[in-house]
Amino acid sequence: MTDNGSAFLPDRRRVLLGGLAAGAAALTLTVPDLARAAEAGGGRTAADDLQIIIGRLQERFLAQGDEVRVANGIFLARTSEALSYAESLRPDGSWSDVDYTDTTSSANGKVWSPYRALYRMIAMAHAYRDPDADGHGRPELIEALNRSLLHWDKTGPTCENWWETEIGTSMAMGRVSIFVGDELDPEAREVTYTHNEGRRDPVGANGSWRTENYLYEVVAKRAADAVHQGYVTMSETVAVDDSGEVNEAVQVDASFWAHGAQLYSEGYGMVLFTIVAAWADVARGTSFDFSSEDIDALAFYILDGTRWLIRGELGMMYLGYRPPNTIDGITSYAADFLEPLDRMARADGARSAEYARLADNIRGKTRKSGVTGHKYFWRSEFSSHQRAGYGIFTRLNSPRMKGSEYRSTFRPEVGNEIAWNASGATSIQVTNREYGDLVPAFDWSHYPGVTAPYAKVTEQSSPDNAGSFTGGVSDGRYGASVFSLDRYGTTGRKSYFHFDDEMVALGAGIASTSEHAVHTTVNQGAARSNASVGGRAVRPGTDAAATDASWAYHDEIGYVFPQGGPLKVSHRKQTGSWLDRDPVERDAFTLYFDHGTAPDGAQYAYIVLPGATPGEVRRYAARPAVRILRNDERAQAVHHPRLRLTMVTCYEAGSVDLGGGRTLQVDEPALVILDESGRSAVASVANPDEPGLTVSVALTARGRTRRADFALGSGADLGRTVTRTLR
């Protein structure tokens, strides 16, 4: 008996680590001679090792370029303007354009005015140490820093958001102390310590920020014992939580939760990875280096976890509601991972090629991310299906999970962009530019894979899905997901089945009390010139045109409709904007089922063929490789004869006719993958919402019945797949 965590690491020990602030581009400066000596080891004192760490920290921040960035991706100062900051400083140590009494939160895109002073202090500290800066070694910068720090201490700026005053301010003070602490007057140097509230905190991303700020101070003070203690705490910030409770931590499936039971492997999880990787990198080869167990565990978090969410881009379309960052010349929602991946390629030599492959994928050098197979994150309700030629990501949401939280200024005229992002939203990626070339003009009521009333959501807080039978099953190579839709007066049974060359999507029992028409969106992406249905071009300007075609093609993705349906297609311009940005216009291609207003028992079926040619799609439509066995409110099932693979979603106990006198029976609701490609029939089984359930599976064929009982998990293992041979 085995369970499927889809782990590739030979040793998944649960000890992890943490480190430095969310950052930008990879290091480009030459490593000092002392740092090179660290690679060889031998004969150095702890003081030497701390100087190596300080040098590497300085390199890291200088390598990020002229713009000084600390929090929320914004920059408010430039290293090249450091001398002008010193010149404009008033005698009392203040700047005339900084409101030191401002308390505005910077959490959702606004700016806390005192940040301007902090960023200028950092810029002056950077310039003093940067041999290429005009201010390199200039004493007036140190004099200006002394005055500006004392003024900060005198005025004591504060903010309505705790993060700015506790973490943001501490990050700035810590960086100043790392760069010029030994040059400041004693009173000013003490200000950098007094206003650095860093402390050892082992909990999640905020814990890693606090611990990082603690490390800035104790490294600047050359307090070796305290630095060792800080590194121990950093290891705890990403320790796997196997309690099954709701904690901000790395989960047992290698996903990351923050702000409750909420998938945050991007965002806070990216911050955590960046911090961890930075401290791992700056300590490599020194007496403060992470242990091999720590490095193994970090690899588990990233390579067995986050990597499965990425294929060039992050497979989470809702991120398009805000602009992506540009890092190392790459504008992408995945670009923030580049620096920590480059760092881990140095810190984890045994797996450097794997980190490098993922970084190359994000940089657009390759289309694939280095993983092949199917991983279902049973804790976070996220499905990743990866092949060399494509990736498909599906985000689900049950009552056990939060879909996501709104992290921007709500605009009623735009509506809630993220309301439907976890309701079976399915990102289909071949070129990895399918959606990035469309945002910010994306139609947020037409998430691919989602069944929903076609209407703008006008509430900033939207209800989570009430359908508890929502989850997935995976044998490591193939997988299926189920989404029991129950939101906004709309219900339905939805399944997604993944094979080598295709994904089959089925929907049944779709009903709604909404006053708006209900749509199931097959896909929405940036329009290309090759859009066609049934082999006929879809001309620009086409808007909601009905079609009875059995297949369609767009970009490098094919679609087959084995049972027809009320299909509509659009190839039209869409307009949208990001917050505080001018509106833009983009050409969009959208393909969807229109179930009409107040449907009752509506269905759909479609097959996605990523990376296929139009000719291959046309031939597939004439003779599909997958047979749909059943699609109703009790069960949905498909069979792939060539692979000898059957996938079934059973919403209740019962049996499914497999054809040819063969029957599959379960005595509890379950998702089942039946693999008959070998000498024995093997079943992979999961139930997402009944803890500690035992499911009996029986296969009857030619008068013989083979069966097995599957003892499923609870707590942290609720929803995890169990695989057994039927006997």
XYZ file of C-alpha atoms in Angstrom:
727
model
C 0.000 0.000 0.000
C 1.347 3.442 -0.914
C 0.178 6.998 -0.620
C 0.827 9.562 -3.302
C 2.490 12.778 -2.189
C 4.182 13.078 -5.581
C 7.492 13.675 -3.800
C 10.714 13.461 -5.770
C 13.149 14.022 -2.914
C 14.791 10.878 -1.517
C 14.829 12.361 1.985
C 11.908 14.616 2.866
C 13.022 15.629 6.337
C 10.870 18.296 7.911
C 13.531 20.800 8.944
C 13.563 24.067 7.033
C 15.083 27.519 7.188
C 14.487 31.167 6.469
C 16.294 34.355 5.519
C 16.216 37.752 3.855
C 13.838 40.271 2.274
C 11.871 39.874 -0.975
C 14.188 40.956 -3.709
C 15.096 41.595 -7.286
C 17.769 40.526 -9.734
C 20.463 37.883 -9.299
C 23.927 38.891 -8.033
C 26.190 40.325 -10.691
C 29.078 41.822 -8.662
C 32.373 40.072 -8.111
C 32.607 38.160 -4.827
C 35.372 39.587 -2.615
C 38.514 37.606 -1.948
C 37.408 36.860 1.605
C 34.115 35.436 0.351
C 35.943 33.279 -2.190
C 38.046 31.974 0.656
C 34.876 30.827 2.351
C 34.331 28.310 -0.425
C 37.626 26.658 0.458
C 37.113 26.948 4.219
C 39.819 26.533 6.821
C 41.617 28.878 9.159
C 38.920 31.524 9.514
C 37.402 32.890 12.692
C 33.744 33.632 13.342
C 34.598 37.305 12.874
C 35.957 36.528 9.406
C 32.777 34.617 8.555
C 30.605 37.503 9.728
C 32.569 39.872 7.518
C 31.941 37.513 4.603
C 28.195 37.617 5.350
C 28.221 41.428 5.567
C 30.060 41.669 2.252
C 27.611 39.336 0.558
C 24.620 41.197 1.976
C 26.028 44.461 0.634
C 26.609 42.840 -2.745
C 23.060 41.553 -2.829
C 21.444 44.922 -2.367
C 23.828 46.817 -4.601
C 23.223 44.253 -7.329
C 19.526 45.148 -7.343
C 20.386 48.306 -9.248
C 19.882 52.015 -8.811
C 16.319 51.859 -7.500
C 16.042 51.259 -3.749
C 13.201 48.840 -3.001
C 12.216 47.631 0.448
C 8.520 46.742 0.577
C 5.541 46.177 -1.731
C 7.683 46.431 -4.870
C 7.804 50.243 -4.758
C 10.893 52.426 -4.955
C 11.116 55.911 -3.485
C 14.827 56.641 -3.860
C 17.826 56.015 -6.129
C 21.424 55.364 -5.179
C 22.526 57.734 -7.949
C 20.682 60.603 -6.221
C 22.254 60.043 -2.800
C 24.290 63.259 -2.831
C 21.195 65.313 -3.691
C 19.401 63.746 -0.726
C 22.239 64.833 1.530
C 22.197 68.349 0.066
C 18.423 68.735 0.472
C 18.439 67.581 4.091
C 17.501 70.422 6.422
C 19.697 71.284 9.422
C 17.357 69.439 11.794
C 17.779 66.208 9.794
C 14.409 66.272 7.997
C 13.342 66.542 4.377
C 10.788 69.193 3.499
C 8.719 66.855 1.283
C 8.355 64.133 3.915
C 5.362 64.213 6.235
C 6.744 62.554 9.350
C 3.260 62.625 10.944
C 1.582 60.687 8.112
C 0.013 57.385 9.185
C -1.239 56.107 5.780
C -1.021 52.339 5.331
C 1.041 51.108 2.373
C -0.690 47.721 2.349
C -2.731 48.252 -0.834
C -0.641 50.366 -3.152
C -0.548 53.674 -1.276
C 2.603 55.193 0.202
C 3.414 55.945 3.818
C 5.239 59.292 3.510
C 7.983 58.536 6.106
C 9.123 55.700 3.816
C 10.635 58.412 1.619
C 13.032 59.323 4.406
C 13.905 55.705 5.119
C 14.544 54.892 1.451
C 16.788 57.952 1.101
C 18.783 56.824 4.109
C 19.282 53.454 2.431
C 20.266 55.138 -0.833
C 22.930 57.186 0.960
C 24.239 54.065 2.728
C 24.354 52.172 -0.582
C 26.143 55.012 -2.366
C 28.754 55.265 0.380
C 29.742 51.602 -0.179
C 29.193 51.375 -3.946
C 32.527 51.903 -5.756
C 30.625 52.897 -8.898
C 28.482 55.556 -7.172
C 29.315 59.270 -7.123
C 28.891 59.237 -3.371
C 31.346 56.400 -2.760
C 33.241 57.106 0.453
C 31.928 60.680 0.687
C 31.845 61.849 4.334
C 28.868 64.174 3.718
C 26.701 61.080 3.254
C 27.634 59.782 6.698
C 27.039 63.223 8.196
C 23.595 63.360 6.542
C 22.797 59.868 7.798
C 23.745 60.846 11.346
C 21.343 63.826 11.254
C 18.480 62.040 9.488
C 18.614 59.109 11.910
C 18.547 61.375 14.955
C 15.569 63.264 13.507
C 13.731 59.982 12.950
C 14.360 59.045 16.561
C 13.088 62.431 17.728
C 9.860 62.414 15.679
C 9.079 58.681 15.982
C 6.906 58.222 12.837
C 4.115 55.686 13.156
C 1.479 54.142 10.881
C -2.061 52.792 11.078
C -0.726 49.523 9.637
C 1.529 47.609 12.021
C 3.708 46.245 9.204
C 5.239 49.607 8.251
C 6.313 50.469 11.769
C 7.373 47.020 12.931
C 8.797 45.356 9.830
C 9.220 47.973 7.084
C 11.044 50.430 9.333
C 13.154 47.662 10.847
C 14.191 46.433 7.390
C 15.425 49.913 6.492
C 17.280 50.387 9.763
C 18.811 46.955 9.448
C 20.121 47.642 5.955
C 21.635 50.952 7.024
C 23.413 49.217 9.931
C 24.751 46.493 7.628
C 26.167 49.061 5.186
C 27.507 51.851 7.387
C 26.936 50.908 11.018
C 30.663 51.035 11.683
C 30.918 54.561 10.163
C 28.028 56.234 11.995
C 28.371 58.273 15.176
C 27.600 56.040 18.193
C 24.324 57.862 18.913
C 23.106 57.487 15.312
C 24.239 53.874 15.159
C 22.205 53.183 18.294
C 19.140 54.628 16.530
C 19.417 51.907 13.863
C 19.307 49.329 16.632
C 16.574 51.010 18.714
C 14.216 51.323 15.730
C 14.914 47.803 14.508
C 12.222 45.751 16.217
C 13.468 42.514 14.713
C 13.152 39.453 16.872
C 13.334 35.715 16.507
C 9.939 34.574 15.271
C 9.463 31.103 13.745
C 5.996 31.652 12.217
C 5.639 32.039 8.456
C 6.561 34.940 6.199
C 6.139 37.643 8.825
C 8.239 35.534 11.160
C 10.993 35.337 8.577
C 10.863 39.121 8.128
C 11.145 39.658 11.879
C 13.969 37.144 12.164
C 15.745 38.706 9.215
C 15.647 42.106 10.888
C 16.991 40.498 14.050
C 19.836 39.034 12.014
C 20.651 42.398 10.424
C 21.268 43.835 13.861
C 23.241 40.970 15.386
C 25.338 40.593 12.221
C 26.091 44.333 12.268
C 27.071 43.981 15.934
C 29.225 40.914 15.057
C 27.439 38.928 17.781
C 28.294 35.402 16.602
C 26.247 33.453 19.158
C 23.144 35.544 18.445
C 23.643 35.024 14.707
C 23.691 31.260 15.210
C 20.457 31.528 17.208
C 18.895 33.606 14.436
C 19.742 30.934 11.885
C 18.099 28.289 14.064
C 14.913 30.345 14.150
C 15.090 30.885 10.411
C 15.012 27.116 9.958
C 11.806 27.025 11.962
C 9.971 29.619 9.842
C 9.488 27.090 7.069
C 9.138 23.924 9.095
C 6.379 21.701 7.734
C 3.184 21.781 9.775
C 1.740 18.263 9.960
C -0.824 19.059 12.674
C -3.765 19.319 10.294
C -4.732 22.588 11.963
C -4.949 26.017 10.348
C -1.492 27.526 10.779
C 0.613 29.862 8.669
C 3.230 27.395 7.541
C 4.512 25.075 4.850
C 1.956 22.280 4.557
C 2.631 18.555 4.223
C 1.945 18.701 0.465
C 4.673 21.400 0.088
C 2.205 24.243 -0.414
C 2.196 27.299 1.846
C -0.660 28.823 3.843
C -0.995 32.389 5.098
C -3.873 34.438 6.492
C -5.778 31.320 7.415
C -6.419 28.238 5.297
C -5.353 29.964 2.105
C -2.909 28.968 -0.625
C -0.147 31.566 -0.658
C 2.794 29.826 -2.333
C 3.050 32.976 -4.387
C 2.921 36.249 -2.427
C 3.852 35.440 1.148
C 5.263 32.070 0.122
C 7.495 33.761 -2.436
C 8.662 36.224 0.224
C 9.495 33.343 2.545
C 11.467 31.547 -0.177
C 13.357 34.732 -1.067
C 14.304 35.312 2.547
C 15.349 31.707 3.096
C 17.419 31.515 -0.072
C 19.227 34.792 0.603
C 20.425 33.748 4.038
C 21.361 30.303 2.770
C 23.432 31.928 0.049
C 25.237 34.529 2.163
C 26.229 31.894 4.744
C 27.441 29.197 2.327
C 30.911 27.963 3.145
C 30.988 29.686 6.544
C 30.528 28.388 10.059
C 26.946 29.730 9.894
C 26.044 27.618 6.856
C 22.793 25.669 6.798
C 22.949 21.946 7.380
C 22.316 19.465 4.596
C 19.004 18.605 6.282
C 17.964 22.256 6.099
C 18.881 22.443 2.416
C 17.005 19.194 1.680
C 13.918 20.557 3.372
C 14.070 23.829 1.477
C 14.340 21.852 -1.742
C 11.202 19.975 -0.707
C 9.303 23.243 -0.289
C 10.388 24.703 -3.629
C 11.124 21.831 -6.002
C 8.387 19.514 -4.769
C 5.993 22.371 -4.119
C 6.216 25.807 -5.681
C 7.827 24.555 -8.886
C 4.560 22.732 -9.663
C 2.733 26.077 -9.740
C 4.988 27.498 -12.443
C 5.408 26.967 -16.151
C 7.063 30.133 -17.436
C 4.277 31.977 -15.655
C 2.468 31.239 -12.428
C -0.602 29.143 -13.121
C -2.779 31.487 -11.073
C -4.635 33.810 -13.424
C -6.079 36.053 -10.738
C -2.657 37.679 -10.292
C -3.429 39.618 -13.472
C -5.536 42.070 -11.473
C -2.268 43.862 -10.618
C 0.827 44.670 -12.701
C 3.664 42.123 -12.716
C 7.130 43.080 -11.547
C 10.069 43.413 -13.928
C 13.112 41.647 -12.516
C 16.339 40.826 -14.308
C 14.707 42.134 -17.487
C 11.764 39.713 -17.180
C 8.235 41.059 -16.758
C 6.248 38.216 -15.262
C 4.254 37.196 -12.209
C 6.908 34.515 -11.677
C 9.890 36.876 -12.046
C 10.101 37.398 -8.270
C 11.366 33.832 -7.981
C 14.451 34.482 -10.121
C 16.786 35.849 -7.462
C 16.095 33.134 -4.866
C 16.347 30.431 -7.540
C 19.743 31.762 -8.611
C 20.796 31.824 -4.970
C 19.661 28.280 -4.334
C 21.590 27.125 -7.391
C 24.684 28.247 -5.432
C 23.590 27.189 -1.950
C 22.330 23.729 -3.003
C 24.969 22.436 -5.396
C 23.487 18.938 -5.588
C 20.284 20.316 -7.116
C 21.654 23.417 -8.827
C 20.568 22.157 -12.262
C 16.946 21.850 -11.116
C 16.828 25.402 -9.790
C 18.542 26.621 -12.962
C 16.009 24.850 -15.211
C 13.121 26.542 -13.443
C 14.849 29.925 -13.626
C 15.520 29.403 -17.358
C 11.838 28.593 -17.804
C 10.775 31.835 -16.115
C 13.295 33.750 -18.240
C 11.712 32.305 -21.373
C 14.726 30.256 -22.425
C 12.619 27.082 -22.327
C 8.882 26.418 -22.226
C 9.036 23.629 -19.640
C 9.821 23.967 -15.936
C 11.583 20.660 -15.360
C 8.744 18.555 -13.944
C 6.532 15.973 -15.611
C 3.547 14.326 -13.976
C 0.475 15.238 -11.991
C 0.511 16.740 -8.512
C -2.595 17.458 -6.502
C -2.016 19.694 -3.473
C -4.600 18.072 -1.200
C -4.103 20.646 1.548
C -4.491 23.643 -0.760
C -6.932 22.266 -3.363
C -4.751 22.983 -6.373
C -4.058 20.688 -9.327
C -0.945 20.802 -11.517
C -0.665 18.650 -14.634
C 2.709 19.000 -16.364
C 3.973 17.603 -19.633
C 6.950 18.585 -21.762
C 4.692 20.444 -24.175
C 2.196 22.072 -21.826
C 0.946 22.660 -18.304
C -2.599 22.837 -16.937
C -3.352 24.296 -13.504
C -6.744 24.153 -11.779
C -7.571 26.017 -8.578
C -10.443 24.759 -6.447
C -12.153 25.998 -3.287
C -14.222 24.099 -0.724
C -15.615 25.289 2.634
C -12.303 24.147 4.120
C -10.313 26.786 2.202
C -10.409 30.498 1.518
C -10.468 31.196 -2.221
C -8.196 34.224 -1.854
C -8.250 37.673 -0.339
C -8.609 41.010 -2.057
C -5.296 42.880 -1.813
C -5.993 46.086 -3.705
C -8.183 49.166 -3.678
C -11.659 48.031 -4.667
C -13.075 49.753 -7.750
C -16.865 49.353 -8.042
C -16.750 50.128 -11.758
C -14.409 47.161 -12.282
C -15.848 44.801 -9.699
C -14.148 42.041 -7.777
C -11.568 40.636 -10.181
C -10.673 37.622 -8.055
C -14.164 36.459 -7.059
C -14.177 33.341 -9.297
C -10.443 32.566 -9.359
C -10.695 29.454 -7.160
C -13.913 28.011 -8.572
C -12.268 25.567 -10.942
C -10.282 28.253 -12.784
C -8.088 26.407 -15.278
C -4.941 27.929 -16.746
C -3.898 26.130 -19.950
C -0.310 27.023 -20.860
C 1.678 26.088 -23.951
C 3.496 29.289 -24.940
C 3.156 30.655 -21.382
C 1.914 33.975 -22.798
C -1.729 32.955 -23.180
C -2.959 35.189 -20.359
C -0.071 37.570 -19.692
C -0.583 39.163 -23.112
C -4.247 39.879 -22.270
C -4.157 41.388 -18.774
C -5.170 43.993 -17.626
C -8.055 43.723 -20.124
C -9.041 40.258 -18.887
C -12.778 39.641 -18.520
C -13.008 38.648 -14.851
C -16.428 37.027 -15.367
C -14.932 34.550 -17.843
C -12.249 32.612 -15.964
C -11.379 29.512 -18.037
C -12.836 26.337 -16.535
C -15.393 28.200 -14.409
C -19.190 27.907 -14.480
C -20.755 31.133 -13.194
C -23.425 33.756 -13.806
C -22.031 36.169 -16.360
C -22.107 39.310 -14.219
C -19.698 41.658 -12.491
C -19.257 40.822 -8.795
C -19.838 44.082 -6.961
C -18.793 43.030 -3.436
C -15.196 43.194 -2.270
C -15.780 40.144 -0.074
C -17.413 37.258 -1.906
C -18.791 34.032 -0.379
C -16.607 30.941 -0.491
C -17.851 27.842 -2.250
C -20.203 25.703 -0.130
C -19.675 22.465 -2.064
C -17.597 20.265 0.256
C -17.062 17.363 -2.167
C -14.250 19.282 -3.839
C -10.771 17.845 -4.268
C -8.517 15.667 -6.375
C -6.805 12.333 -6.891
C -3.368 11.658 -8.371
C -1.161 8.648 -9.019
C 1.806 10.914 -9.712
C 1.433 10.777 -13.503
C -2.296 11.200 -14.095
C -4.978 12.893 -12.065
C -8.548 14.116 -11.716
C -10.234 16.941 -9.838
C -13.801 17.552 -8.769
C -15.492 20.858 -8.002
C -18.910 20.816 -6.377
C -20.160 24.258 -7.319
C -22.384 26.063 -4.822
C -21.981 29.851 -5.026
C -24.145 32.848 -5.848
C -27.264 30.727 -6.237
C -25.542 28.510 -8.797
C -24.848 24.793 -8.361
C -23.304 22.034 -10.452
C -21.051 18.989 -10.564
C -17.740 19.550 -12.379
C -14.853 17.166 -13.059
C -11.482 17.553 -14.788
C -9.618 14.438 -16.032
C -5.968 14.629 -17.117
C -4.150 12.253 -19.487
C -0.947 12.548 -21.540
C -2.321 14.517 -24.480
C -5.666 15.820 -23.298
C -7.809 17.097 -20.475
C -11.487 16.132 -20.377
C -13.867 18.528 -18.591
C -17.395 17.433 -17.682
C -20.250 19.329 -16.063
C -23.690 18.142 -14.998
C -26.662 19.245 -12.926
C -25.980 22.933 -13.544
C -28.747 25.071 -12.057
C -29.012 28.707 -11.039
C -31.414 31.203 -9.506
C -29.336 34.134 -10.760
C -30.994 36.661 -13.031
C -27.957 36.463 -15.293
C -27.134 33.867 -17.925
C -24.806 31.127 -16.714
C -21.648 30.475 -18.749
C -19.036 27.722 -18.612
C -15.875 29.247 -20.025
C -13.682 26.865 -21.982
C -10.915 29.421 -22.367
C -10.185 33.139 -22.610
C -6.809 34.319 -23.819
C -4.957 36.874 -25.879
C -6.348 36.588 -29.421
C -4.094 35.203 -32.153
C -4.635 35.277 -35.904
C -5.255 31.510 -36.171
C -8.549 31.441 -34.193
C -10.991 29.017 -35.841
C -14.043 26.859 -35.180
C -14.645 23.779 -37.283
C -11.775 24.837 -39.506
C -13.327 28.242 -40.308
C -11.585 31.423 -39.192
C -13.106 33.467 -36.385
C -12.794 37.014 -37.640
C -11.867 39.951 -35.403
C -15.001 41.699 -34.211
C -16.887 38.449 -33.638
C -18.931 38.787 -30.445
C -20.819 35.879 -28.826
C -21.407 34.077 -32.107
C -23.197 30.733 -31.756
C -21.488 27.705 -33.285
C -22.276 24.013 -33.600
C -18.713 23.081 -34.559
C -17.308 19.888 -33.061
C -13.855 21.395 -32.657
C -12.030 24.697 -32.362
C -8.457 25.922 -32.442
C -6.639 28.961 -31.121
C -3.006 29.863 -30.454
C -1.486 26.397 -29.904
C -4.467 24.773 -28.192
C -7.226 22.612 -29.643
C -10.738 22.013 -28.297
C -13.133 19.157 -29.040
C -16.857 19.056 -28.172
C -17.913 15.403 -28.319
C -21.501 16.115 -27.297
C -21.988 19.520 -28.893
C -23.734 22.114 -26.769
C -24.737 25.779 -26.706
C -21.298 27.047 -27.716
C -20.411 30.657 -28.375
C -17.185 32.250 -29.562
C -15.823 35.797 -29.445
C -12.799 37.453 -31.016
C -13.104 41.046 -29.938
C -11.398 43.959 -28.249
C -11.604 44.250 -24.464
C -10.682 47.276 -22.369
C -9.410 47.328 -18.810
C -6.877 48.911 -16.494
C -4.808 48.272 -13.440
C -5.263 50.487 -10.405
C -4.042 54.040 -11.100
C -3.095 53.109 -14.675
C -4.565 54.290 -17.962
C -7.038 51.928 -19.673
C -5.625 49.638 -22.342
C -7.260 47.703 -25.157
C -6.446 44.083 -25.979
C -7.760 41.545 -28.480
C -9.315 38.573 -26.676
C -10.457 35.130 -27.825
C -13.188 33.546 -25.687
C -14.932 30.205 -26.110
C -17.789 29.273 -23.782
C -21.020 27.356 -23.227
C -24.046 29.613 -22.734
C -26.458 27.705 -20.488
C -28.919 30.609 -20.467
C -30.824 32.153 -17.581
C -32.045 29.908 -14.744
C -30.735 26.625 -16.189
C -31.896 23.439 -14.527
C -29.875 20.282 -15.134
C -27.593 21.751 -17.820
C -24.525 19.811 -18.967
C -21.321 20.291 -20.925
C -18.374 18.250 -22.127
C -15.168 19.389 -23.778
C -11.684 18.063 -24.386
C -8.588 20.268 -24.411
C -5.632 19.295 -26.633
C -2.683 21.549 -25.691
C 0.155 21.734 -28.209
C -1.748 19.916 -30.968
C -1.900 21.116 -34.578
C -5.208 22.019 -36.257
C -5.023 18.829 -38.326
C -4.526 16.708 -35.224
C -7.497 18.367 -33.533
C -9.739 17.806 -36.567
C -8.817 14.112 -36.669
C -9.272 13.776 -32.901
C -12.758 15.285 -33.121
C -13.682 12.653 -35.711
C -12.388 9.868 -33.472
C -11.743 10.893 -29.834
C -9.136 8.860 -27.956
C -11.133 9.190 -24.728
C -14.630 7.806 -24.208
C -17.071 9.586 -21.904
C -18.713 6.830 -19.867
C -21.012 8.929 -17.743
C -21.865 12.542 -16.976
C -24.663 13.127 -14.491
C -25.214 14.348 -10.943
C -24.295 10.989 -9.424
C -21.126 10.177 -11.335
C -18.774 11.409 -14.038
C -16.385 9.003 -15.714
C -14.054 8.722 -18.698
C -11.972 5.893 -20.181
C -8.798 6.013 -22.263
C -8.583 2.646 -24.090
C -5.011 3.030 -25.329
C -3.708 3.862 -21.842
C -6.090 1.337 -20.255
C -6.939 4.063 -17.784
C -10.325 4.948 -16.283
C -11.098 7.958 -14.082
C -14.288 8.246 -12.087
C -15.895 10.834 -9.826
C -18.582 9.217 -7.676
C -20.657 11.731 -5.735
C -22.344 8.892 -3.871
C -21.950 5.170 -3.343
C -22.806 3.205 -6.447
C -21.472 1.640 -9.629
C -20.315 2.827 -13.038
C -20.695 0.748 -16.182
C -17.305 0.612 -17.882
C -18.649 -1.178 -20.951
C -17.956 -4.706 -22.182
C -19.609 -6.233 -19.126
C -17.245 -4.464 -16.744
C -18.380 -2.517 -13.653
C -16.590 -0.353 -11.099
C -18.294 -0.056 -7.727
C -17.574 2.096 -4.640
C -19.360 2.039 -1.294
C -18.610 5.685 -0.451
C -18.265 8.915 -2.453
C -14.780 8.954 -3.971
C -12.504 9.909 -6.830
C -10.894 6.866 -8.454
C -8.137 6.322 -11.018
C -8.209 2.747 -12.300
C -4.983 1.726 -14.035
C -5.151 -1.607 -15.898
C -2.007 -1.118 -17.966
C -0.017 -3.673 -15.954
C -0.540 -7.279 -14.935
C -2.746 -6.238 -12.009
C -5.405 -3.574 -11.735
C -4.265 -0.684 -9.546
C -6.608 1.912 -8.075
C -5.803 5.336 -6.656
C -8.546 6.678 -4.401
C -9.310 9.906 -2.553
C -12.181 11.485 -0.688
C -11.738 15.203 0.031
C -14.161 15.867 2.870
C -14.736 12.768 5.031
C -11.843 12.243 7.484
C -10.779 8.694 8.309
C -13.063 7.168 5.698
C -12.554 3.620 4.422
C -13.618 3.192 0.802
C -14.167 -0.235 -0.730
C -13.540 -0.426 -4.489
C -14.560 -3.423 -6.590
C -13.924 -4.141 -10.279
C -16.102 -6.831 -11.841
C -15.200 -8.221 -15.275
C -15.875 -11.560 -16.971
C -17.482 -13.005 -13.850
C -14.513 -12.153 -11.618
C -14.476 -9.448 -8.941
C -11.284 -7.845 -7.662
C -11.450 -5.454 -4.745
C -9.519 -3.531 -2.115
C -10.281 -1.379 0.912
C -8.701 2.071 1.057
C -8.143 3.573 4.508
C -8.028 7.287 3.768
C -6.445 9.933 5.910
C -7.585 12.643 8.264
C -6.064 15.812 9.661
C -3.171 16.909 7.477
C -3.782 13.883 5.220
C -7.463 14.567 4.553
C -7.917 14.331 0.779
C -4.584 12.616 0.162
C -4.545 9.825 -2.401
C -4.018 6.203 -1.419
C -3.031 3.620 -4.054
C -3.530 -0.161 -3.831
C -3.697 -3.187 -6.089
C -7.137 -4.759 -6.538
C -7.083 -8.480 -5.701
